[in-house]
GROMACS .gro file of C-alpha atoms in nm:
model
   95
    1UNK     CA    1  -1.016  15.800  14.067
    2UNK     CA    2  -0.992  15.682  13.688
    3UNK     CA    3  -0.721  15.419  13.677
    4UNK     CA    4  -0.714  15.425  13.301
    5UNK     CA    5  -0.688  15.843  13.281
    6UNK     CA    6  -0.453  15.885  13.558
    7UNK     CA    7  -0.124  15.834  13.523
    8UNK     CA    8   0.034  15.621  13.811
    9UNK     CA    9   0.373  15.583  13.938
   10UNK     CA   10   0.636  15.341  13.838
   11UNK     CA   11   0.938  15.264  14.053
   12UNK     CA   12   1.245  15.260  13.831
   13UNK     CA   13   1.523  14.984  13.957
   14UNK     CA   14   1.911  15.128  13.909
   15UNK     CA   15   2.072  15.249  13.574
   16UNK     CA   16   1.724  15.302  13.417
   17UNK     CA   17   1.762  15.622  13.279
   18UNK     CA   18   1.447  15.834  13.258
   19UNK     CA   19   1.443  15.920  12.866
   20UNK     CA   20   1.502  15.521  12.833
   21UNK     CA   21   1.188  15.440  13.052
   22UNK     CA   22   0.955  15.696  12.832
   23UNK     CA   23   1.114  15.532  12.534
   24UNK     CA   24   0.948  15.194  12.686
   25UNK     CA   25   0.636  15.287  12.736
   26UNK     CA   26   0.604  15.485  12.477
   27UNK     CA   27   0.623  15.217  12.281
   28UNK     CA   28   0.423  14.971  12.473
   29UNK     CA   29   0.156  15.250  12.425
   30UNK     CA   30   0.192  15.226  12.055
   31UNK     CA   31   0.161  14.847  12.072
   32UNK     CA   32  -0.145  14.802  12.254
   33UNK     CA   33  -0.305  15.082  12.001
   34UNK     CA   34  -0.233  14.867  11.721
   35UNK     CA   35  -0.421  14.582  11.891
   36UNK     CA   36  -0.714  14.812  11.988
   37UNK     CA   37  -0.720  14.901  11.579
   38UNK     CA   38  -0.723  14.490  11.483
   39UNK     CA   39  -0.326  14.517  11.388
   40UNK     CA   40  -0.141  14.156  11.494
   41UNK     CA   41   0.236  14.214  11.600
   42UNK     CA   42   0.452  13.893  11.549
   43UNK     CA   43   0.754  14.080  11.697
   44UNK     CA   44   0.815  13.777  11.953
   45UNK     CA   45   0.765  13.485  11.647
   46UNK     CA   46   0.974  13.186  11.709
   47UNK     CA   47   1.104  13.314  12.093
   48UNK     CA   48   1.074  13.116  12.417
   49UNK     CA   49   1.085  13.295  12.752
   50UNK     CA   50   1.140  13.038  13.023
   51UNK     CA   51   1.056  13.167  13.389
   52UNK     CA   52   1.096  13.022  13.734
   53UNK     CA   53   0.940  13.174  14.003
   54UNK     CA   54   1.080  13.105  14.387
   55UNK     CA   55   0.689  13.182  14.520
   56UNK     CA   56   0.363  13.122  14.356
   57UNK     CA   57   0.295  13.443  14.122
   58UNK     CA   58  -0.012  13.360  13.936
   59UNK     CA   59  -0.052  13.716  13.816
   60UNK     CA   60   0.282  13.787  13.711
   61UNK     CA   61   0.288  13.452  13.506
   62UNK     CA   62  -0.021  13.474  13.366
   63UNK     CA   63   0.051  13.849  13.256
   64UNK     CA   64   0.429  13.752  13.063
   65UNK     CA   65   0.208  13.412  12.931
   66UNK     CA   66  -0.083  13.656  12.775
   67UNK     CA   67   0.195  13.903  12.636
   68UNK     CA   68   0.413  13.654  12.487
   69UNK     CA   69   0.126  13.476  12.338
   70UNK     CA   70   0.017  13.780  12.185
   71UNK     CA   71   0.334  13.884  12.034
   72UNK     CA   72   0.392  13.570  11.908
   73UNK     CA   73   0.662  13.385  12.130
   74UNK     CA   74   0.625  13.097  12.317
   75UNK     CA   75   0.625  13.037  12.723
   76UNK     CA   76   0.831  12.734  12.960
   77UNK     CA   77   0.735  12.792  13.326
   78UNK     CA   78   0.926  12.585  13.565
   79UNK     CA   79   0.925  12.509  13.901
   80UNK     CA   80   1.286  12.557  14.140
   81UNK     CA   81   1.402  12.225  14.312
   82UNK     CA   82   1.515  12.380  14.603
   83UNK     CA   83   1.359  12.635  14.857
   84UNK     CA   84   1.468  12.962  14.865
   85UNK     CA   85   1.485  13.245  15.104
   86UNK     CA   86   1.493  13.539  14.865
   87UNK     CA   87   1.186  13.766  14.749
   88UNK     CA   88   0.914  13.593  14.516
   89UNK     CA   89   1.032  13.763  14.167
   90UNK     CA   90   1.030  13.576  13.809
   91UNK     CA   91   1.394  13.497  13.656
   92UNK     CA   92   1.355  13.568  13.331
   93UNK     CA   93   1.573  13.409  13.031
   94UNK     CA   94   1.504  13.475  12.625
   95UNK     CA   95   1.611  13.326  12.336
   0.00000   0.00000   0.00000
């Protein structure tokens, strides 16, 4: 199986709407053609995105990092004080 020529499955969390979700990734398709052809996108110039992250999730910070970084924007990982019980996910804040 070709990763890059099949198409795999994304699941969609509530109110997504389906034409909304092609819209996305249209678009994200676009963008990463651009930086195949050389193009530089400064669409995230002068942003922050902080994240804290319950659980270790080097590949999920990593991947936001390398985005924002390439989009311009700037990245403020932090670390939660307290323990918590939930699910390891990033909490996400822009600006």
């Amino acid at each position: 199986m070709n990763a890059a020529a099949d198409p795999c499955h994304v699941v969609v969390g509530a109110g997504v709407p389906t034409d909304k979700l092609r819209r996305i990734l249209d678009h994200a398709k676009e963008l990463k053609n651009q930086r195949r052809q050389g193009m530089v996108n400064h669409a995230l110039m002068g942003k922050k995105l902080a994240m804290i992250f319950e659980k270790n999730s080097t590949r999920t910070r990593v991947s936001f990092e390398v985005g924002m970084q390439e989009l311009g924007g700037y990245v403020q990982t932090c670390s939660p004080t307290k323990k918590a019980a939930a699910p390891s996910r990033a909490k996400l804040s822009h600006g």
